[in-house]
Short mmCIF file of C-alpha atoms and ligand atoms in Angstrom, two decimals:
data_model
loop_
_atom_site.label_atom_id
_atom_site.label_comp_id
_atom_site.label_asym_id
_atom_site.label_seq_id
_atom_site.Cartn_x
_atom_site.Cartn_y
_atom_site.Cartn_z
CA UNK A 22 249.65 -5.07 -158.83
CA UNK A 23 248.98 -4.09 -155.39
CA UNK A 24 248.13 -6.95 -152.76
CA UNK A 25 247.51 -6.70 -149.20
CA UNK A 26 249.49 -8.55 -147.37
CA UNK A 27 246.29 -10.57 -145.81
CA UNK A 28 246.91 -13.28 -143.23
CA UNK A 29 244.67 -16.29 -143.75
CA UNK A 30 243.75 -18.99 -141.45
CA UNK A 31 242.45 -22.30 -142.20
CA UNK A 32 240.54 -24.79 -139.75
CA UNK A 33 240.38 -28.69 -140.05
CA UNK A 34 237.66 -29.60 -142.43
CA UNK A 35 236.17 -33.47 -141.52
CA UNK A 36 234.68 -34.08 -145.29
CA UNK A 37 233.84 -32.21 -148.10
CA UNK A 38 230.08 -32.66 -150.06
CA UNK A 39 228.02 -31.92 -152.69
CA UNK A 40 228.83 -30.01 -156.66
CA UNK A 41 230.92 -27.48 -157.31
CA UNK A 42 230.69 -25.11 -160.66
CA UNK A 43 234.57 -23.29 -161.16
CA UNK A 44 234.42 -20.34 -163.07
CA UNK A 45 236.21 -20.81 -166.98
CA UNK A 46 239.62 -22.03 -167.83
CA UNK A 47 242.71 -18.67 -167.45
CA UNK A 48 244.24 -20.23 -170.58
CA UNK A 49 241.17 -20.34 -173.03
CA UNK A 50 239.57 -17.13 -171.27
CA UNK A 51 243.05 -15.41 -172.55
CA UNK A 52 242.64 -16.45 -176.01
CA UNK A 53 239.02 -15.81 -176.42
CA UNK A 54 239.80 -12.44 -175.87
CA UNK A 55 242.85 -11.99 -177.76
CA UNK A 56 241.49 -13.36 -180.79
CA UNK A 57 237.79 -11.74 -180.07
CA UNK A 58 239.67 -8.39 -180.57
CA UNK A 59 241.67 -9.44 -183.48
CA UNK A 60 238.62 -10.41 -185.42
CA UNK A 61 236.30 -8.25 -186.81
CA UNK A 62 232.98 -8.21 -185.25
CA UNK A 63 231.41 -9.12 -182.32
CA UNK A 64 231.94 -12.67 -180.53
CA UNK A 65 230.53 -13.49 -177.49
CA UNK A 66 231.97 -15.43 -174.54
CA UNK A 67 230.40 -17.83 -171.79
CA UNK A 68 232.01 -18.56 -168.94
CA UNK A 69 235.17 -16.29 -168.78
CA UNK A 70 237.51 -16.66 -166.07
CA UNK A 71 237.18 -14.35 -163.12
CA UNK A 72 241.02 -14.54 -162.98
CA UNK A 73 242.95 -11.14 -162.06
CA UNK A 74 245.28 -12.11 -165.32
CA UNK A 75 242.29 -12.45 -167.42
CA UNK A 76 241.43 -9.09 -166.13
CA UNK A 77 244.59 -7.83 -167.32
CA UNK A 78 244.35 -9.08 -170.79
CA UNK A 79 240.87 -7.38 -171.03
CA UNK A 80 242.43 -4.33 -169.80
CA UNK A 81 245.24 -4.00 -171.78
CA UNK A 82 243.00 -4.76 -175.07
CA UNK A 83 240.95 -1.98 -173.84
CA UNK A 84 243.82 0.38 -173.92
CA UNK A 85 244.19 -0.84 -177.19
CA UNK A 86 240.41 -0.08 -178.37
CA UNK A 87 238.83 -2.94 -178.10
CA UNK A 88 235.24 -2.27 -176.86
CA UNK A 89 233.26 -4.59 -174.04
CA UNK A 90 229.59 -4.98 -173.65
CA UNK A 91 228.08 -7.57 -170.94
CA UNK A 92 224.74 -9.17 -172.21
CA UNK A 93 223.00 -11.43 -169.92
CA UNK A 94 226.11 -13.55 -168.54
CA UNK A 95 228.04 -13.00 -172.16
CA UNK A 96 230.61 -10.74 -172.64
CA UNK A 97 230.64 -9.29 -175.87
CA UNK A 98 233.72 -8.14 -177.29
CA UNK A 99 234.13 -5.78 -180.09
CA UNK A 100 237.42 -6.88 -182.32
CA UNK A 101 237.79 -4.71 -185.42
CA UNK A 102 240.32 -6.70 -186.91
CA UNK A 103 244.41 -6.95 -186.90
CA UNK A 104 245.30 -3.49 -187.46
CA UNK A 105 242.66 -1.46 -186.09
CA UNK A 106 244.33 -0.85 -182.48
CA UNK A 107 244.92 2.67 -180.95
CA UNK A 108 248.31 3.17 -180.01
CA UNK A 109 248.11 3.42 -176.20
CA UNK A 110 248.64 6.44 -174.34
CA UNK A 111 250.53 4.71 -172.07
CA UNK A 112 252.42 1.99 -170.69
CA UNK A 113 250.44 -1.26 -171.00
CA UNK A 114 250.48 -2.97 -167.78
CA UNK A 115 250.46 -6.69 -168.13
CA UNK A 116 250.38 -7.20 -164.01
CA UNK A 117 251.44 -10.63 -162.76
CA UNK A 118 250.12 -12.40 -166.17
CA UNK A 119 252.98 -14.19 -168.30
CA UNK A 120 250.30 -15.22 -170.73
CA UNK A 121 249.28 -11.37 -171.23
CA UNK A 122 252.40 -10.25 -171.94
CA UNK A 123 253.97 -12.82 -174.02
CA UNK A 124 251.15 -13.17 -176.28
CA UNK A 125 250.10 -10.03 -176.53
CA UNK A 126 253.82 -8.92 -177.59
CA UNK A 127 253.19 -11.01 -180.66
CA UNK A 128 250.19 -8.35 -181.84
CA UNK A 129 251.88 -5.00 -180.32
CA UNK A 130 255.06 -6.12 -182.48
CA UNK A 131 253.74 -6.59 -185.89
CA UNK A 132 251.67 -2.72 -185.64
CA UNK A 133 252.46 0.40 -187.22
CA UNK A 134 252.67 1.90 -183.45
CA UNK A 135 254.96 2.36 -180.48
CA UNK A 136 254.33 0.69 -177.23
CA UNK A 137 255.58 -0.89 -174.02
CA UNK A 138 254.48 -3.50 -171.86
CA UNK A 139 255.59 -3.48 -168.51
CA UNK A 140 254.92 -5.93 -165.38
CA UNK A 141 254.47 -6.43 -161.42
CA UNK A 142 257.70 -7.49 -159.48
CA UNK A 143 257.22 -11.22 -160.30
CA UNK A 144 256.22 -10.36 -163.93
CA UNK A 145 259.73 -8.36 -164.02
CA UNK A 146 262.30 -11.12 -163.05
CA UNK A 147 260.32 -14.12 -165.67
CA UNK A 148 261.74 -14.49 -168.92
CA UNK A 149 260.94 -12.73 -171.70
CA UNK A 150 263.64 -13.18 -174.50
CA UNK A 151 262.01 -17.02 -175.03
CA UNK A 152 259.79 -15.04 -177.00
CA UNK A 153 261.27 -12.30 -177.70
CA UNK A 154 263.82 -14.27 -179.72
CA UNK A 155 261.66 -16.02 -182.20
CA UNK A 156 260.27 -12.86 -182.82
CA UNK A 157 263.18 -10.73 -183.76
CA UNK A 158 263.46 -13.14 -186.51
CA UNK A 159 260.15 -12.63 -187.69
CA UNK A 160 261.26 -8.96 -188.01
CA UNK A 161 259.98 -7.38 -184.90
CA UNK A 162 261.58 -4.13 -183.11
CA UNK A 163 261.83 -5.55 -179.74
CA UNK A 164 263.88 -4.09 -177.02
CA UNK A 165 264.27 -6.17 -173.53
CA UNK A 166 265.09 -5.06 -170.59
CA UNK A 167 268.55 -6.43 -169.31
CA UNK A 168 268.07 -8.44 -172.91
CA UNK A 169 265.57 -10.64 -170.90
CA UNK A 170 263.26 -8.56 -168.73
CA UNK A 171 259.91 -6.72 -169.15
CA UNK A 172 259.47 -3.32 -169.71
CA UNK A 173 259.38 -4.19 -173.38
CA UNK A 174 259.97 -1.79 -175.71
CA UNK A 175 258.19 -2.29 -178.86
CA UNK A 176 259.05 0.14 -181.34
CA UNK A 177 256.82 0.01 -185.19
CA UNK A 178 257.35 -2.28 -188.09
CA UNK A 179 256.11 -2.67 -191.67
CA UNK A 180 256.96 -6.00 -192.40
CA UNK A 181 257.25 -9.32 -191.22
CA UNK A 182 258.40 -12.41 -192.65
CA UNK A 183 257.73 -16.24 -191.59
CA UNK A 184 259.88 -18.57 -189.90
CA UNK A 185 260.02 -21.99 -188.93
CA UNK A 186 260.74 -22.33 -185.27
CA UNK A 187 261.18 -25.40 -183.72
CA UNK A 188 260.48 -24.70 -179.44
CA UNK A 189 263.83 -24.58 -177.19
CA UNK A 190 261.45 -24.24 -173.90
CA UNK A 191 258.12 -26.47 -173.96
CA UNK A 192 256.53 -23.58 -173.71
CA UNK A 193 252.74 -23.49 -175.13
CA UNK A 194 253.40 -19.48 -174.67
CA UNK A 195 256.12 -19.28 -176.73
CA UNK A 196 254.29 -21.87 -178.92
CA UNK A 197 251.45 -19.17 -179.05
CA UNK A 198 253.28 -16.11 -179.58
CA UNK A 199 254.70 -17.27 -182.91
CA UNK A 200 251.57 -18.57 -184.23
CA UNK A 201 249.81 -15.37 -183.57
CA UNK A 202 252.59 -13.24 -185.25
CA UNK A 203 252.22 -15.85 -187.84
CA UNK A 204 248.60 -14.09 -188.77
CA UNK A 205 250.03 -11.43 -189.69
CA UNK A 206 251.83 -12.88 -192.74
CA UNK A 207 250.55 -14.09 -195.85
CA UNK A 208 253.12 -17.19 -196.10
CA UNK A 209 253.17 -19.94 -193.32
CA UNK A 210 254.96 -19.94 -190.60
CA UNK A 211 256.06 -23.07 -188.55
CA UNK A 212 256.08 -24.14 -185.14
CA UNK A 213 257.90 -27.45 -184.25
CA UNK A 214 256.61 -29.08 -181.29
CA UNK A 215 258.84 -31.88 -179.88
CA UNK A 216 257.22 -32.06 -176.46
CA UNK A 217 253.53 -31.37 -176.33
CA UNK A 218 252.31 -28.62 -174.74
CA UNK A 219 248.58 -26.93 -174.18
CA UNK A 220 246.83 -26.38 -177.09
CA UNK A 221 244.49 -23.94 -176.92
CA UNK A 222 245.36 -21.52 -179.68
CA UNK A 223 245.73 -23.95 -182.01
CA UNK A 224 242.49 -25.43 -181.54
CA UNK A 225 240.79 -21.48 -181.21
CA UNK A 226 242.06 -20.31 -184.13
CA UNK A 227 241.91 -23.82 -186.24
CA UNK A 228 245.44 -24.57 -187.18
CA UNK A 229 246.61 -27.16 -189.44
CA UNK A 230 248.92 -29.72 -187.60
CA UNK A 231 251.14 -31.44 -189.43
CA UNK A 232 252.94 -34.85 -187.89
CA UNK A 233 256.55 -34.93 -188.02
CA UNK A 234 259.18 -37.47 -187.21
CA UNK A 235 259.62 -37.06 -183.34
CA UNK A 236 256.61 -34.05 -183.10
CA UNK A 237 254.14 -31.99 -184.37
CA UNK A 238 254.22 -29.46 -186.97
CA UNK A 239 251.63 -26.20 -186.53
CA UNK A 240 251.26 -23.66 -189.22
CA UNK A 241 249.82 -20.89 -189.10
CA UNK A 242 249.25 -17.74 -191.55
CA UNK A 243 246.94 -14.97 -192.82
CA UNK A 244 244.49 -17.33 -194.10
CA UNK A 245 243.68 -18.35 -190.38
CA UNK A 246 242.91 -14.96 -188.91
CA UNK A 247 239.97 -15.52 -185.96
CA UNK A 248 236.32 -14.90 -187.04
CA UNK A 249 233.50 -13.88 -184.41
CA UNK A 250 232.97 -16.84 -182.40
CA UNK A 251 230.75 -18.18 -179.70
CA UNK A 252 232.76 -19.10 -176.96
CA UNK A 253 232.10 -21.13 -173.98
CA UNK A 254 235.15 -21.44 -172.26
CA UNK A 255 234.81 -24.62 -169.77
CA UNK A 256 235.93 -24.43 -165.78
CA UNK A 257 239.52 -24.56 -165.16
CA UNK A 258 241.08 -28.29 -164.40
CA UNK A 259 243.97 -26.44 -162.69
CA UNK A 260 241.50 -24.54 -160.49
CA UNK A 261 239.83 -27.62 -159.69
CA UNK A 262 242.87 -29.89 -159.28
CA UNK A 263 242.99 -28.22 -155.58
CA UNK A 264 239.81 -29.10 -154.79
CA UNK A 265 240.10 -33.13 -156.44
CA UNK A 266 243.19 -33.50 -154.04
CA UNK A 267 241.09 -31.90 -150.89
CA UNK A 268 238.19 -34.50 -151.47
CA UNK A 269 240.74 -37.76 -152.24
CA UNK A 270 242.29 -37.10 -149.34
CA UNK A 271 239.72 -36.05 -147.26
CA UNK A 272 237.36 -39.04 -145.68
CA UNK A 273 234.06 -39.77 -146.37
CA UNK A 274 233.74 -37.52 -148.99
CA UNK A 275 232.46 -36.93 -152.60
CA UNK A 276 232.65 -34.30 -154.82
CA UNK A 277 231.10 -33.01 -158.50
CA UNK A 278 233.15 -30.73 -160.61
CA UNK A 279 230.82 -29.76 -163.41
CA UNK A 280 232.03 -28.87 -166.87
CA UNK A 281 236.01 -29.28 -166.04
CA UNK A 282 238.03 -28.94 -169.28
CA UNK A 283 238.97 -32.75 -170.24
CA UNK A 284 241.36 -30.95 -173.05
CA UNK A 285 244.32 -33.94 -173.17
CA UNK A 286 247.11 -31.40 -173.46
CA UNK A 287 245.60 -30.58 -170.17
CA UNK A 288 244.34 -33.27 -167.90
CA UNK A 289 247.29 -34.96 -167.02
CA UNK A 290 246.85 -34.05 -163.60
CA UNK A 291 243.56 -36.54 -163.77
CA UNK A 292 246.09 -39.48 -165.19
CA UNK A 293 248.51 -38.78 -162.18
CA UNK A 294 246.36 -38.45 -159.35
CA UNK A 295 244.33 -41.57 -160.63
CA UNK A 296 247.94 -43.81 -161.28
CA UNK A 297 248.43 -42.94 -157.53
CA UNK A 298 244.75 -44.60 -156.02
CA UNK A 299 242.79 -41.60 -157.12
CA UNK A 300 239.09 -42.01 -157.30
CA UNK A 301 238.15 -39.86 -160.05
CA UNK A 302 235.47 -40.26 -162.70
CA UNK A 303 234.18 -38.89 -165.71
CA UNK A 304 230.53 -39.03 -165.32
CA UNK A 305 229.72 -37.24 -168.59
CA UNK A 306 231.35 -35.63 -171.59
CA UNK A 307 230.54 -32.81 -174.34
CA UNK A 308 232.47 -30.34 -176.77
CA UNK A 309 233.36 -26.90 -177.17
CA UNK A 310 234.95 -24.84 -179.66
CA UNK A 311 236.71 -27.92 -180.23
CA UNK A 312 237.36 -28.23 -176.47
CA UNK A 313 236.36 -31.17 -174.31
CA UNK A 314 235.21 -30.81 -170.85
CA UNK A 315 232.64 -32.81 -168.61
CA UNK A 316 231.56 -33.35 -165.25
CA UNK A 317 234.12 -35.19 -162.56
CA UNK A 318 232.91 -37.13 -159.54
CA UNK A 319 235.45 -37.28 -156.80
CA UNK A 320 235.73 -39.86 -153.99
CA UNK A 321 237.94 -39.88 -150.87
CA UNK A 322 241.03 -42.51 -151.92
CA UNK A 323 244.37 -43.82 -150.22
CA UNK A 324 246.84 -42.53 -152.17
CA UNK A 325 250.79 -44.28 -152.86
CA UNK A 326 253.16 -41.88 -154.57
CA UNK A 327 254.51 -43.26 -158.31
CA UNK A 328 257.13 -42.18 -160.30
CA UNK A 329 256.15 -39.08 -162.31
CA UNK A 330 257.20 -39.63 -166.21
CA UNK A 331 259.16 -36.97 -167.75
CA UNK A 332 256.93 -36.48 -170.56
CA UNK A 333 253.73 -35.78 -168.09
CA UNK A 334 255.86 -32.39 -166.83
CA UNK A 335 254.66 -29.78 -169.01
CA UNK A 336 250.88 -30.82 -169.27
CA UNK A 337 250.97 -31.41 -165.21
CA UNK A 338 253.33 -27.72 -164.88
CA UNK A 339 250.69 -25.66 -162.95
CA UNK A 340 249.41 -28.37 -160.77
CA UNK A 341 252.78 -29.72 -158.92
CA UNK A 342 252.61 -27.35 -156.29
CA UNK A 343 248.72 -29.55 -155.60
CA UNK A 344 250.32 -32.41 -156.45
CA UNK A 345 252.90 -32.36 -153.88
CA UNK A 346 250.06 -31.98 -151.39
CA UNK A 347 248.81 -34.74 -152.56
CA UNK A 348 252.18 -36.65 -152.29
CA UNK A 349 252.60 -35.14 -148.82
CA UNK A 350 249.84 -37.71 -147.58
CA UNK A 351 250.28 -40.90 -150.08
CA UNK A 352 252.36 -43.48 -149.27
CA UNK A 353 256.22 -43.66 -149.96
CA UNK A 354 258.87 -41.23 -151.10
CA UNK A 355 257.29 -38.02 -153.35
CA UNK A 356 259.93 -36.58 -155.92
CA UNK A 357 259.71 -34.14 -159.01
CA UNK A 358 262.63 -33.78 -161.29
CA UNK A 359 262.26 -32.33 -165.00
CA UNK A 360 260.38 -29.13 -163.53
CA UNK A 361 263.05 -26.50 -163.64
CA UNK A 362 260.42 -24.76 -165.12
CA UNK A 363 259.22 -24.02 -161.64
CA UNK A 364 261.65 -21.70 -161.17
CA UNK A 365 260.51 -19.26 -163.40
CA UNK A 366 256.87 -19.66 -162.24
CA UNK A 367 254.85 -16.31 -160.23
CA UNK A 368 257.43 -17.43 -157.86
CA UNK A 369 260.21 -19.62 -157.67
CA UNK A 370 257.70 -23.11 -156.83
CA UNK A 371 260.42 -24.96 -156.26
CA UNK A 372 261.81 -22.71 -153.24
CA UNK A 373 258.61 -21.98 -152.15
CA UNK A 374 257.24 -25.31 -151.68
CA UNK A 375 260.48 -26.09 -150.27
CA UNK A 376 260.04 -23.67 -147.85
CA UNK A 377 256.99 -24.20 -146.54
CA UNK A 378 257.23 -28.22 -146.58
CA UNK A 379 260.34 -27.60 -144.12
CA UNK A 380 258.43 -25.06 -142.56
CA UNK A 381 255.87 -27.82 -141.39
CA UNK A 382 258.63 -30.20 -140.53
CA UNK A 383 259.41 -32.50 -143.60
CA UNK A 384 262.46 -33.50 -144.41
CA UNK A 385 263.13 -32.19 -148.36
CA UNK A 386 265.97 -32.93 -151.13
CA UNK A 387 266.30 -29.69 -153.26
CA UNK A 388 267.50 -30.20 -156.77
CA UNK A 389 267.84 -27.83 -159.36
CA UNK A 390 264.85 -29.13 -160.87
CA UNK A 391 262.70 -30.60 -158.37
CA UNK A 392 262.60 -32.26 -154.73
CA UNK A 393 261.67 -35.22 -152.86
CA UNK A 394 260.82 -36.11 -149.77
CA UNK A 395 259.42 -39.25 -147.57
CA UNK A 396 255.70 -38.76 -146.78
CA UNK A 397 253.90 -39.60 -143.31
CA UNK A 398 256.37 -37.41 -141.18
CA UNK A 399 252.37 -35.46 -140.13
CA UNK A 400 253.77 -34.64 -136.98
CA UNK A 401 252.06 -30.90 -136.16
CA UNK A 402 252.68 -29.61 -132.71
CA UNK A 403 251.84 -26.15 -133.18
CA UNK A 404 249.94 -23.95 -136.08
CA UNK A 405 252.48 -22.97 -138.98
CA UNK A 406 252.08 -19.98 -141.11
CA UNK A 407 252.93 -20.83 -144.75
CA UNK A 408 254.23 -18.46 -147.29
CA UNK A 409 252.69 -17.31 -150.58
CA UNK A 410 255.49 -15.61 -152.28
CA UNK A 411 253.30 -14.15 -153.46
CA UNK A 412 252.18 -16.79 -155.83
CA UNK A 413 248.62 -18.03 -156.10
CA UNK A 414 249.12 -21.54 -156.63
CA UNK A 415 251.44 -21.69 -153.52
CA UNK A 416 248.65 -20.12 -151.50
CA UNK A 417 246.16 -22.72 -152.69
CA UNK A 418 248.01 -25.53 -152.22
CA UNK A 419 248.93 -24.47 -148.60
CA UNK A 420 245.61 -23.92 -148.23
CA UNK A 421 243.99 -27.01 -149.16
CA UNK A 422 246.95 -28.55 -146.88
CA UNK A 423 245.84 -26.31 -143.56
CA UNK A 424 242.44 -27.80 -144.28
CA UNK A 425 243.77 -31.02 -143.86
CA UNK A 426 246.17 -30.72 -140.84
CA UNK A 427 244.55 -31.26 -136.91
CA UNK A 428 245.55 -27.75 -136.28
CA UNK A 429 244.50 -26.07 -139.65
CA UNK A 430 247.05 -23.54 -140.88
CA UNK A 431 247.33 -19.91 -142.03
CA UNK A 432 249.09 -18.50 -145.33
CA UNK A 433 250.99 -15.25 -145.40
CA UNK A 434 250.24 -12.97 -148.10
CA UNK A 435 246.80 -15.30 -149.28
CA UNK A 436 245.66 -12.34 -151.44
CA UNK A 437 246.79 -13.39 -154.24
CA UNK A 438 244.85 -16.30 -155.09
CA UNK A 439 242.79 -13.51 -156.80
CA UNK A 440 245.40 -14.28 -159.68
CA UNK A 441 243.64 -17.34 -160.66
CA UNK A 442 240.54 -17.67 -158.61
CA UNK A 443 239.09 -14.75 -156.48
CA UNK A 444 236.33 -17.06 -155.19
CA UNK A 445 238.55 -20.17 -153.67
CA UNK A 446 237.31 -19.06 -149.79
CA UNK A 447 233.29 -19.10 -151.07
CA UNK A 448 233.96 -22.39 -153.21
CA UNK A 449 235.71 -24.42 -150.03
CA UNK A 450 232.76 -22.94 -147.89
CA UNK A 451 230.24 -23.96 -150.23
CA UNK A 452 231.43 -28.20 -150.47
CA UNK A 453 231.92 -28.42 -146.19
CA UNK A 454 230.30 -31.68 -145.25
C1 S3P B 546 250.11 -21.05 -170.18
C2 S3P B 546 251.18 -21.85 -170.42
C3 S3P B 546 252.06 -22.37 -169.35
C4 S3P B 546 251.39 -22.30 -167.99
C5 S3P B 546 250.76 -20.96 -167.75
C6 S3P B 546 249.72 -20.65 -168.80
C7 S3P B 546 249.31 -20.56 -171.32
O1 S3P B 546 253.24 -21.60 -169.31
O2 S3P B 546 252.32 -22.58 -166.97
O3 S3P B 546 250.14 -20.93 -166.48
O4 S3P B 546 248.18 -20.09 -171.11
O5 S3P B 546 249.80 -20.66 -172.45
P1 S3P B 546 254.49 -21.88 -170.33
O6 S3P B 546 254.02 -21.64 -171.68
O7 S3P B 546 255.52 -20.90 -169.88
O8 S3P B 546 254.89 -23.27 -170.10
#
């Protein structure tokens, strides 16, 4: 994908006001349309992210055949079941979205076609044989690049056969990839969870869940392929999470988040930010699709920084980059370990926020799996440019920083924030006290 290389400045905000309304959650917005086109009819869809992944996912399903029709503010989508895709005429570009392509390898490897996904430059240097592995031992023809790397080459198969597979990565992609190749086989296939990750596909497509000594059993089989569904997919808690820590930190100020997803494989970002002094609220909560959400009310907070548990890391992995922010102005020492996740993020989040906090001034410990560093060094004598790396979630975390700082702030390379949220500039315009 193709981003210009936009400079962005940010002035001082003094508060922040009034209700905001993100659009839907990237994760769910995926997987209503992956499992819209693998069932057969129409389902219809409330709420989609406007996310430049999501984007991709549509695409690459309309490569595939799936049709799109937009009624009122639905989409519809078209599935016609699991083996009714066109093999596509060419490469199937799966952009900067790790979701795309590692779930949708689980459908392109169980069909009676050729194909290859391919990715941007991020998309190129992340993992792939995580899933790629479990895969190959359900009988798919996968070939890696460098035995790791995208393009994928996924050759035709006729049959594939269940495993049990208990997760080396906490990985809810990995988690997903095997339970969607899994609907492709009459028998049931296993995935053991030890740590928990999102679970969005097993609540979409209605998975049994079985408990098992230290972790979770999910099955999944033929007997669970998706049905036409009415989806609303509720707003995105990581898209929101930047504008939570803007208002606690902000003074005098107050913010609604309507219809946030409250899913608990999710909101541990809520539990964190509230253990250190947050202010946050749940002023009212409803269901979806088996999906909670519900309307947050935000007020400004002094903040202390706590010791993050271990087991919070892979429900909280998407919001660190926010939550260091937030750590940058609560009281004591900040530090992340268990996150060498980060590393294989869009960008490298543990360099990058490295970086840029050292950029500003602060004085960080790298590890190989997280950082520290002592908080109230806000010492700002001139403007700093911050890098993206080209990562959305660095760029909105530096962002909501430059709002905060005397001086403001500018990110390099802010385009592509269009990754997860193309409307961040309107939303922070909108809530301006
Ligand atoms: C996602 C899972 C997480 C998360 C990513 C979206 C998903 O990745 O970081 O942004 O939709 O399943 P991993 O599965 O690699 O942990």
């Amino acid at each position: 994908m193709d981003y210009k290389k936009v400079i962005q400045e940010f002035s001082h905000i003094k508060s922040v006001k009034g209700e905001l309304t993100l659009p839907g959650d990237k994760s769910i917005s995926h997987r209503a349309i992956i499992f819209s086109a693998l069932a057969e009819g129409i389902s219809r869809v409330k709420n989609l992210s406007s996310a430049e992944d999501v984007n991709t996912t549509k695409e690459i399903f309309s490569a595939l055949g799936t049709e799109y029709d937009i009624h009122n503010d639905e989409l519809l989508i078209k599935g016609k079941g699991l083996f009714a895709f066109k093999k596509p005429l060419t490469e199937l570009n799966s952009g900067n979205s790790g979701t795309s392509a590692r779930l949708i390898t689980a459908i392109l490897g169980a069909q009676k076609f050729d194909s290859i996904i391919m990715g941007d430059e991020s998309l190129s240097k992340r993992p792939m044989k995580r899933v790629t592995n479990p895969l190959q031992k359900m009988g798919m023809n996968l070939t890696l690049s460098n035995d790791n790397y995208l393009p994928l080459k996924i050759s035709a198969v006729n049959k594939l056969n269940p495993i049990s597979y208990c997760l080396e990565v906490a990985s809810a992609q990995v988690k997903s990839a095997v339970l969607i190749a899994g609907l492709f086989i009459d028998d049931i296939t296993e995935v053991i969870e030890t740590i928990p990750t999102r679970n969005h596909t097993e609540l979409m497509l209605g998975l049994p869940i079985v408990n098992s000594e230290g972790g979770i059993i999910i099955q999944s089989s033929s007997k669970y392929i998706p049905k036409p569904q009415k989806i609303f997919v509720p707003s995105d808690i990581s898209t929101a999470s930047f504008f939570i820590v803007l208002t606690l930190l902000m003074k005098d100020s107050e913010l609604i988040i309507k219809n946030v997803s409250l899913n608990p494989s999710r909101t541990g970002i809520l539990e964190v930010l509230k253990k250190m002094g947050g202010n946050i609220t749940i002023v009212s909560q409803s269901e979806s699709c088996g999906e909670l959400l519900g309307d947050l009310l935000v007020k400004s907070s002094d903040l202390f920084n706590i010791e993050i548990p271990k087991e919070i890391i892979p429900n909280i992995i998407d919001e660190i980059p926010i939550l260091t922010i937030a750590g940058i102005f609560a009281d004591g020492k900040f530090k992340v370990s268990d996150c060498k996740e980060l590393r294989v993020k869009e960008s490298d989040r543990i360099k990058s926020m490295v970086y840029n906090l050292r950029q500003f001034g602060l004085t960080v410990e790298e590890y190989e799996d997280g950082f520290e560093f002592e908080s109230k060094e806000l010492l700002q004598n001139e403007i700093v440019t911050f890098e993206s790396f080209g990562d959305h979630r660095i760029a909105m975390a530096f962002s909501i920083f430059s709002l905060l700082l005397e001086q403001g702030g500018k990110i390099n390379n802010f385009d592509c924030v269009k990754i997860s949220n193309p409307q961040f500039i309107e939303q922070i315009k909108n809530i301006i006290g």
